[in-house]
PDB file of C-alpha atoms in Angstrom:
ATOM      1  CA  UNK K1409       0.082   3.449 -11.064  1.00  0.00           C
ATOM      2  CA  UNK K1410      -1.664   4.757 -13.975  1.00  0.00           C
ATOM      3  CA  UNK K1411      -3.522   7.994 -13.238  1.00  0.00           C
ATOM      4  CA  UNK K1412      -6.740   6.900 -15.630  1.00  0.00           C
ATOM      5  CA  UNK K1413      -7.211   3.726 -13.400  1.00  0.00           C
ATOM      6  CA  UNK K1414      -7.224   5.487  -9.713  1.00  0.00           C
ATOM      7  CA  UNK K1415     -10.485   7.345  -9.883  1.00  0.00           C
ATOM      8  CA  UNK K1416     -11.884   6.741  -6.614  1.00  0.00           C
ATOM      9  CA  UNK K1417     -12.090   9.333  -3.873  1.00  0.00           C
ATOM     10  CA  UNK K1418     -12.687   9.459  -0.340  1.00  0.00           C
ATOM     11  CA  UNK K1419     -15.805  12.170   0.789  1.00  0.00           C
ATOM     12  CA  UNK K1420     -16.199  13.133   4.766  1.00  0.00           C
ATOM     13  CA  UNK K1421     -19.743  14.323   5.670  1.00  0.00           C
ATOM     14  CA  UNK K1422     -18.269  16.423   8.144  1.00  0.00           C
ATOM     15  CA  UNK K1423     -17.302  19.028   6.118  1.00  0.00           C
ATOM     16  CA  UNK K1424     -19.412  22.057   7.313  1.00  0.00           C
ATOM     17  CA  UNK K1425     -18.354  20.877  10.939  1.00  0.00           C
ATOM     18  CA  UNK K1426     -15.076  20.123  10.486  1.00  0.00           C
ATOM     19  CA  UNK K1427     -12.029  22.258  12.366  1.00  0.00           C
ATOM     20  CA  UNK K1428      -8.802  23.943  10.833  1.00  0.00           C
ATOM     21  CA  UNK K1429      -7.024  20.652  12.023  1.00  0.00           C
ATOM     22  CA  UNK K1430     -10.146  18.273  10.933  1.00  0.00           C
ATOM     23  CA  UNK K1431      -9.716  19.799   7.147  1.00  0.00           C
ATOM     24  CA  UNK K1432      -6.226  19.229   7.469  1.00  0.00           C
ATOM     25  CA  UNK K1433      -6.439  15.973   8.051  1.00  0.00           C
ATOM     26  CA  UNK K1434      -9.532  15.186   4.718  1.00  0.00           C
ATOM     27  CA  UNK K1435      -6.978  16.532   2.280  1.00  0.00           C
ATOM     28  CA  UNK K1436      -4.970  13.331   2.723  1.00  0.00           C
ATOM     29  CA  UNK K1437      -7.845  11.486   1.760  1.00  0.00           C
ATOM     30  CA  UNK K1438      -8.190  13.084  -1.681  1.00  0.00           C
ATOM     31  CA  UNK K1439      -6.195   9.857  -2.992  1.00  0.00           C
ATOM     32  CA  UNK K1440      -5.693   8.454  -6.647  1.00  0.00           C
ATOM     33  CA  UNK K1441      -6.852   4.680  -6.207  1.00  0.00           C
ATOM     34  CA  UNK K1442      -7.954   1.925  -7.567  1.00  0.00           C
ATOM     35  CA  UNK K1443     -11.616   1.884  -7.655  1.00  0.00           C
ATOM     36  CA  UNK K1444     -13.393   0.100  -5.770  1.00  0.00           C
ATOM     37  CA  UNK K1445     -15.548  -1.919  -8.349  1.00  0.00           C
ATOM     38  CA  UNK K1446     -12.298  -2.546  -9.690  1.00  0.00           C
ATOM     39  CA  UNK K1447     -10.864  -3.842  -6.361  1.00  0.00           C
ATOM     40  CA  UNK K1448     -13.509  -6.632  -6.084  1.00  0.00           C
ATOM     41  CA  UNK K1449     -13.066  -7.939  -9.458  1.00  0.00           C
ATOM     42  CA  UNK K1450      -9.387  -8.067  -8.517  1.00  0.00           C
ATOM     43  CA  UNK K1451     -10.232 -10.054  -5.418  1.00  0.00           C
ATOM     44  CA  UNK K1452     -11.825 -12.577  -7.329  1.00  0.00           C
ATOM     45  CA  UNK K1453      -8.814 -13.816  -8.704  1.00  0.00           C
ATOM     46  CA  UNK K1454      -6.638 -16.526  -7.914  1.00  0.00           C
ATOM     47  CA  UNK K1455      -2.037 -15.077  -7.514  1.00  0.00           C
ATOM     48  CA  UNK K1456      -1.788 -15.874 -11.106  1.00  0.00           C
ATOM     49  CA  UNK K1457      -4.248 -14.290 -12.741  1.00  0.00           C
ATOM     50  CA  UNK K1458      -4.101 -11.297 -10.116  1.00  0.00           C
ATOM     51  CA  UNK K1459      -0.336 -11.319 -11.353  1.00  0.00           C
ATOM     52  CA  UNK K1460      -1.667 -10.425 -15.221  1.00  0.00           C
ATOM     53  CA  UNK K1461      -3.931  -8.353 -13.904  1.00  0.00           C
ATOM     54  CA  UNK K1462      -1.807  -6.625 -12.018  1.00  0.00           C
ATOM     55  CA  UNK K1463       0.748  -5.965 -15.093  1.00  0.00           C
ATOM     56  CA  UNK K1464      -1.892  -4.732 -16.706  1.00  0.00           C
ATOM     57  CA  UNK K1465      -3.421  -1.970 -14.338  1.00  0.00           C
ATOM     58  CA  UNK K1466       0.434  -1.202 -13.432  1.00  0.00           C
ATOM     59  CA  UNK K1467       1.816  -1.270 -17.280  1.00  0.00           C
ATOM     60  CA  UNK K1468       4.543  -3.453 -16.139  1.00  0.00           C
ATOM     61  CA  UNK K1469       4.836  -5.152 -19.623  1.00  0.00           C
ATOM     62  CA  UNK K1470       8.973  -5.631 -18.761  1.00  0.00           C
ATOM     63  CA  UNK K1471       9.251  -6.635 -15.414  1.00  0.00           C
ATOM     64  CA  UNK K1472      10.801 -10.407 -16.728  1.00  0.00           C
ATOM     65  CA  UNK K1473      13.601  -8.688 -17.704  1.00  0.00           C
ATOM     66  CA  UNK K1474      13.226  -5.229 -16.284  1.00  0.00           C
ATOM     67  CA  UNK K1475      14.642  -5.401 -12.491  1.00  0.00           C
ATOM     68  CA  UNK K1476      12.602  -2.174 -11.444  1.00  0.00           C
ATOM     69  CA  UNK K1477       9.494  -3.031 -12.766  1.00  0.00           C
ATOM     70  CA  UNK K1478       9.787  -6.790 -11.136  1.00  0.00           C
ATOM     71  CA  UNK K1479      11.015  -4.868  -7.529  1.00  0.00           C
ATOM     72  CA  UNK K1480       7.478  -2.610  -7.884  1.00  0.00           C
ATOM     73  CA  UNK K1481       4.847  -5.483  -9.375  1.00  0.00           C
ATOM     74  CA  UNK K1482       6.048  -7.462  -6.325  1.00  0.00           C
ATOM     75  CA  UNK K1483       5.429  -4.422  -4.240  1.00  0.00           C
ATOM     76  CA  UNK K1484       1.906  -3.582  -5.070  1.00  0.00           C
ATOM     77  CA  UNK K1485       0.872  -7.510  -5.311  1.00  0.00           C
ATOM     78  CA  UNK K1486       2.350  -7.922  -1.887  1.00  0.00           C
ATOM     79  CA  UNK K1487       0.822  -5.170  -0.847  1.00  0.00           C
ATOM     80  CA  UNK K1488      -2.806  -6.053  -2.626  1.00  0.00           C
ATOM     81  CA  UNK K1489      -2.642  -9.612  -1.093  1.00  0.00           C
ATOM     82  CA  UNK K1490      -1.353  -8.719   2.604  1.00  0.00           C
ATOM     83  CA  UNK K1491      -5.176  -6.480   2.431  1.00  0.00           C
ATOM     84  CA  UNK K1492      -7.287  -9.364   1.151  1.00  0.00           C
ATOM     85  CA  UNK K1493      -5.786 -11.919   3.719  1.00  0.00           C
ATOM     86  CA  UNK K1494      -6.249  -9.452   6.371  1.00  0.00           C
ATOM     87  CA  UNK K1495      -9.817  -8.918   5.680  1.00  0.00           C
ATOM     88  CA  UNK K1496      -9.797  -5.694   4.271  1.00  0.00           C
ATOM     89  CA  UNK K1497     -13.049  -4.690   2.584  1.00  0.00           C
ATOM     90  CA  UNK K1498     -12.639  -3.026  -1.077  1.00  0.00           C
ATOM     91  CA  UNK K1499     -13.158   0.273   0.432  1.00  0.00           C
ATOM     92  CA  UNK K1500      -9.928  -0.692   2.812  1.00  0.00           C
ATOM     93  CA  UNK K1501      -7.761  -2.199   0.268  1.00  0.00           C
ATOM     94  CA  UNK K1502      -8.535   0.518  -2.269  1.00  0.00           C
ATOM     95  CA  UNK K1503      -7.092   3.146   0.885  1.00  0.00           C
ATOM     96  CA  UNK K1504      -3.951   0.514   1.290  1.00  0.00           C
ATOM     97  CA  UNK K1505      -3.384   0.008  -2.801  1.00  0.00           C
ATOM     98  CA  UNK K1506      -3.099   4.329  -2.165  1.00  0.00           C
ATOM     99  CA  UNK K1507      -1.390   4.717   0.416  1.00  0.00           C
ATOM    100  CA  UNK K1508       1.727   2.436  -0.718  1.00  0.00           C
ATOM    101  CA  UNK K1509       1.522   4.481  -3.899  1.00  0.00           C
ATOM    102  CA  UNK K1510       1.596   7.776  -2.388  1.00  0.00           C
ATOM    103  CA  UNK K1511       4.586   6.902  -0.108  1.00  0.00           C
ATOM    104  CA  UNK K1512       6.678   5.399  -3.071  1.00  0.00           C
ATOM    105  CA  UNK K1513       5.996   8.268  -5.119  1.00  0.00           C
ATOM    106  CA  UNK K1514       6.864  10.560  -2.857  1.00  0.00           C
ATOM    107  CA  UNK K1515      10.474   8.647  -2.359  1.00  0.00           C
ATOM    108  CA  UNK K1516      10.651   8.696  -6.283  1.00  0.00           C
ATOM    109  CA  UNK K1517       9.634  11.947  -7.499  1.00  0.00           C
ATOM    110  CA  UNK K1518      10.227  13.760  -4.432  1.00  0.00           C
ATOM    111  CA  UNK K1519      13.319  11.668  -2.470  1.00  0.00           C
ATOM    112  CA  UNK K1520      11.827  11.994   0.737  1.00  0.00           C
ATOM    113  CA  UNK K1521      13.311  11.278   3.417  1.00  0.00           C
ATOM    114  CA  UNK K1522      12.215   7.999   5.277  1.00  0.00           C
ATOM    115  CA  UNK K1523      11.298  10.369   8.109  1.00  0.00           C
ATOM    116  CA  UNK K1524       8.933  12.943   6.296  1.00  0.00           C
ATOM    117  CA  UNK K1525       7.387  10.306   4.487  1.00  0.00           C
ATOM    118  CA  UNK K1526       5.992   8.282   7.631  1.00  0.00           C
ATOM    119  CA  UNK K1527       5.557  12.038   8.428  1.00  0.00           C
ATOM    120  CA  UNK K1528       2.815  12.178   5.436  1.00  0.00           C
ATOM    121  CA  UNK K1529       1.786   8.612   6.219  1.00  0.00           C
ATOM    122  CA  UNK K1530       0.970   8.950   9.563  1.00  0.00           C
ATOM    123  CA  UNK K1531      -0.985  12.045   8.457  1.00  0.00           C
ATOM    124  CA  UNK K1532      -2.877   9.920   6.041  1.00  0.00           C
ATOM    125  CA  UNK K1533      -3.704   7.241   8.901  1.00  0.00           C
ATOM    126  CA  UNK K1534      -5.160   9.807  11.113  1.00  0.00           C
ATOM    127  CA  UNK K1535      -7.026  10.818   8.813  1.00  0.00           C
ATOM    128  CA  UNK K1536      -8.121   7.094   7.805  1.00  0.00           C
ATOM    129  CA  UNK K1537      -9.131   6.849  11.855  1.00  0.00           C
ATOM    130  CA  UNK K1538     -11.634  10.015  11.527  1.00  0.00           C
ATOM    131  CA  UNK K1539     -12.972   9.366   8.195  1.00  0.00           C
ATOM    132  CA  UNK K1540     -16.427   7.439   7.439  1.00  0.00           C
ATOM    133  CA  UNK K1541     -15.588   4.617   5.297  1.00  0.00           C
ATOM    134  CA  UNK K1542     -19.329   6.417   3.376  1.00  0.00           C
ATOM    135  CA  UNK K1543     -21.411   8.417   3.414  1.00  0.00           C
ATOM    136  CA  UNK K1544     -24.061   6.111   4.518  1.00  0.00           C
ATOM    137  CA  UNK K1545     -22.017   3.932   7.412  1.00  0.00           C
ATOM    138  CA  UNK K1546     -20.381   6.512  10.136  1.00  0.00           C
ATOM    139  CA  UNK K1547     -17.708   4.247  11.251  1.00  0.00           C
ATOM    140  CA  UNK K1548     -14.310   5.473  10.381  1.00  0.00           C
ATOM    141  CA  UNK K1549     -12.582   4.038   6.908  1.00  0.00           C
ATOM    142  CA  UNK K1550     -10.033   1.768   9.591  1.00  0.00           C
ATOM    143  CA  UNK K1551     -10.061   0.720  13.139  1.00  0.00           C
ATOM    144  CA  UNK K1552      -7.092   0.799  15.664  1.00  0.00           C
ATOM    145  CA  UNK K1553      -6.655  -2.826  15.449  1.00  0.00           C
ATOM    146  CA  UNK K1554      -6.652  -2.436  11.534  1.00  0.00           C
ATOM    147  CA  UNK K1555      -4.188   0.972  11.517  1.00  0.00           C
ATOM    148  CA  UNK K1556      -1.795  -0.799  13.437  1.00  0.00           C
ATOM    149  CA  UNK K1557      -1.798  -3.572  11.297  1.00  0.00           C
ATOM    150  CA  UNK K1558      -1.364  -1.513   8.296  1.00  0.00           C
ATOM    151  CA  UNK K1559       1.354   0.427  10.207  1.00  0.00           C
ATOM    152  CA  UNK K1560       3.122  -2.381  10.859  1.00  0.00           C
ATOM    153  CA  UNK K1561       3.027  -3.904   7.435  1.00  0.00           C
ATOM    154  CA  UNK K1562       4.527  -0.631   5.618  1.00  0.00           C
ATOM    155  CA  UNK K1563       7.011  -0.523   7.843  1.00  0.00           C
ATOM    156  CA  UNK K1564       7.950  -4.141   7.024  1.00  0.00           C
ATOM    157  CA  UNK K1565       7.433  -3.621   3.520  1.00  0.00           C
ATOM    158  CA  UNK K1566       8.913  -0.369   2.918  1.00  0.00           C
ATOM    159  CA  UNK K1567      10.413   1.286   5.866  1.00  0.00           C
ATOM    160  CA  UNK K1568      12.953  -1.312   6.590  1.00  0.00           C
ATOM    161  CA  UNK K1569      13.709  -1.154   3.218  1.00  0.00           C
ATOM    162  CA  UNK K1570      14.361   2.400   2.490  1.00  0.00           C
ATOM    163  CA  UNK K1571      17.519   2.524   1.404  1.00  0.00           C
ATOM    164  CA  UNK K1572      17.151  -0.658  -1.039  1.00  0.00           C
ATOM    165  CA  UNK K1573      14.215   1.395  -2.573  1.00  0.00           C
ATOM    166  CA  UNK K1574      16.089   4.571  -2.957  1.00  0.00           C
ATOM    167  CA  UNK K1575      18.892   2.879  -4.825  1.00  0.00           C
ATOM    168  CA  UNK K1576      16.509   1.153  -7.315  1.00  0.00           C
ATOM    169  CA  UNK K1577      15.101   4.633  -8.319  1.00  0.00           C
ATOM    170  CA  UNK K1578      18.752   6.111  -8.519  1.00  0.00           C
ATOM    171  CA  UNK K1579      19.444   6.745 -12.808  1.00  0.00           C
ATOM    172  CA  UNK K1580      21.946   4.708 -13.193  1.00  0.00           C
ATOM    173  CA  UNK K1581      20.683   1.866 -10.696  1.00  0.00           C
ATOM    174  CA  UNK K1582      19.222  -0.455 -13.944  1.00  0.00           C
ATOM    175  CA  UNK K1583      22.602   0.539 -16.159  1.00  0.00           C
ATOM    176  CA  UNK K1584      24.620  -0.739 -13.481  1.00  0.00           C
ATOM    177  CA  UNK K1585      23.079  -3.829 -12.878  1.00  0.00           C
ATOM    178  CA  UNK K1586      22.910  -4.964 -16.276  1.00  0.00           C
ATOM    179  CA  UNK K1587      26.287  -3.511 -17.170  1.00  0.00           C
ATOM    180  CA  UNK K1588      28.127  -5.308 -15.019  1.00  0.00           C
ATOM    181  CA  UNK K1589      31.143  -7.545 -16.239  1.00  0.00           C
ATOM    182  CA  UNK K1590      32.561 -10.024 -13.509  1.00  0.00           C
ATOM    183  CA  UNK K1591      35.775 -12.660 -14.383  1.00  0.00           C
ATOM    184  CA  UNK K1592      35.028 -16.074 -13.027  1.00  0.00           C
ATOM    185  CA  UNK K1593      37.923 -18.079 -12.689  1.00  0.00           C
ATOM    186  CA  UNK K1594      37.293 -21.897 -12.961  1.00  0.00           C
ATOM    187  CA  UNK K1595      39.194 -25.048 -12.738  1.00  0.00           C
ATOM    188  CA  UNK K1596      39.894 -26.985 -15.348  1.00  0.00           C
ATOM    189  CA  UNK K1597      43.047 -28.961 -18.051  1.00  0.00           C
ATOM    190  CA  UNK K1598      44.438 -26.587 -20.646  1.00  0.00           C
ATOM    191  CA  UNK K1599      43.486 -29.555 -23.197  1.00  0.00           C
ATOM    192  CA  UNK K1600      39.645 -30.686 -22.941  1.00  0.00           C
ATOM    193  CA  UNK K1601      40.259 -33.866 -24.333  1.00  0.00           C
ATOM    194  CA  UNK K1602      42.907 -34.850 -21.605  1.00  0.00           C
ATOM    195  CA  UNK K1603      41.882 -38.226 -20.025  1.00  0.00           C
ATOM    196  CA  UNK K1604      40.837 -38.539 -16.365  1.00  0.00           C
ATOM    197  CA  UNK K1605      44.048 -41.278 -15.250  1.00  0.00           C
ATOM    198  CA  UNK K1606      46.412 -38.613 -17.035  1.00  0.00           C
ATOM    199  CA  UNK K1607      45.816 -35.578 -14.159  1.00  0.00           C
ATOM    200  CA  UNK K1608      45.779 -37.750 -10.641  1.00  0.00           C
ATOM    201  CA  UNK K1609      48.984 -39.207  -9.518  1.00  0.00           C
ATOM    202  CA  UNK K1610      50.302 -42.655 -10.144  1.00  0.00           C
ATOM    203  CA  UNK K1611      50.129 -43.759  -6.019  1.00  0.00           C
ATOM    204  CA  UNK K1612      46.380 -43.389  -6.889  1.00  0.00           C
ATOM    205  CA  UNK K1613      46.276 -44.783 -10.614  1.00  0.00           C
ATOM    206  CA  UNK K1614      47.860 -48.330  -9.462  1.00  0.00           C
ATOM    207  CA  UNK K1615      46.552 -48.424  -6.061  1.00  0.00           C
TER     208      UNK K1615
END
């Protein structure tokens, strides 16, 4: 995601109170993401016009032709919509829209493991669980019911998958699959313009 459109950032009101393992836990909530005025104005929309949107905010402007860029739009819209149709308030969906971008980056830029990386998101879900969602309201940023739901839905969506993901970042990965020649064989006369009676047998012709 582009760094000029995820502004937002998470405060804890805790601070002054807040043990070695506490502080730990806040600097996973210093996340780029999408802000949240932006997040309702993207909820608004109906899949299509979240779709532009979405190429938009991402800078996707190839992804018709561009197999990585189509692979990562679906991500994040997946990823946007799961959020809305589980209820997520902006505040929520804003952590989510983060959170999948901080665990993909980290597999692209930094080829983490599958294993460190729910390492780092596990981290970032504690800290999710002991964070007020503002400064005003002092319930945490996400319940259990709604961690485990967002556990369980980046495991679908990118755990399972880690090995599909690492190849599309690979170098070469876009070269290949464009490059690729393949020989198809196909059935057919030597002369186009030989008629149908000519190539079945005669027990068949006169029957």
């Amino acid at each position: 995601m582009r760094k000029n459109n995820l502004t937002a950032r998470c405060h804890d009101h805790r601070n002054a109170n807040m043990s070695g393992e506490e502080k730990q836990e806040a600097e996973f909530l210093q996340w780029d993401a999408l802000p949240v005025q932006l997040i309702q104005e993207l909820q608004e929309h109906n899949a299509e016009e979240l779709l532009h949107k979405m190429e938009n905010i991402l800078g996707f402007t190839n992804h018709q032709t561009c197999i990585r860029e189509a692979v990562l739009l679906q991500y994040y819209l997946s990823g946007f919509w799961w959020a809305k149709d589980t209820k997520f308030s902006p505040t929520q969906i804003s952590f989510t829209m983060a959170v999948l971008h901080l665990l993909l980056e980290n597999l692209r830029e930094k080829q983490m493991s599958s294993v460190d990386n729910m390492v780092v998101f596990m981290k970032a879900m504690t800290a999710a669980c002991h964070c007020a969602s503002s400064e005003e309201d002092g319930t945490s940023l996400l319940n259990n019911d709604e961690a485990k739901a967002l556990i369980c839905y980046v495991a679908k969506s990118l755990i399972l998958k880690y090995k599909l993901y690492e190849l599309l970042f690979m170098k070469s990965t876009e070269e290949h699959l464009t490059g690729m020649e393949r020989t198809i064989q196909r059935f057919g006369c030597q002369d186009a313009h030989t008629s149908l009676e000519e190539s079945i047998s005669t027990y068949f012709y006169f029957k």
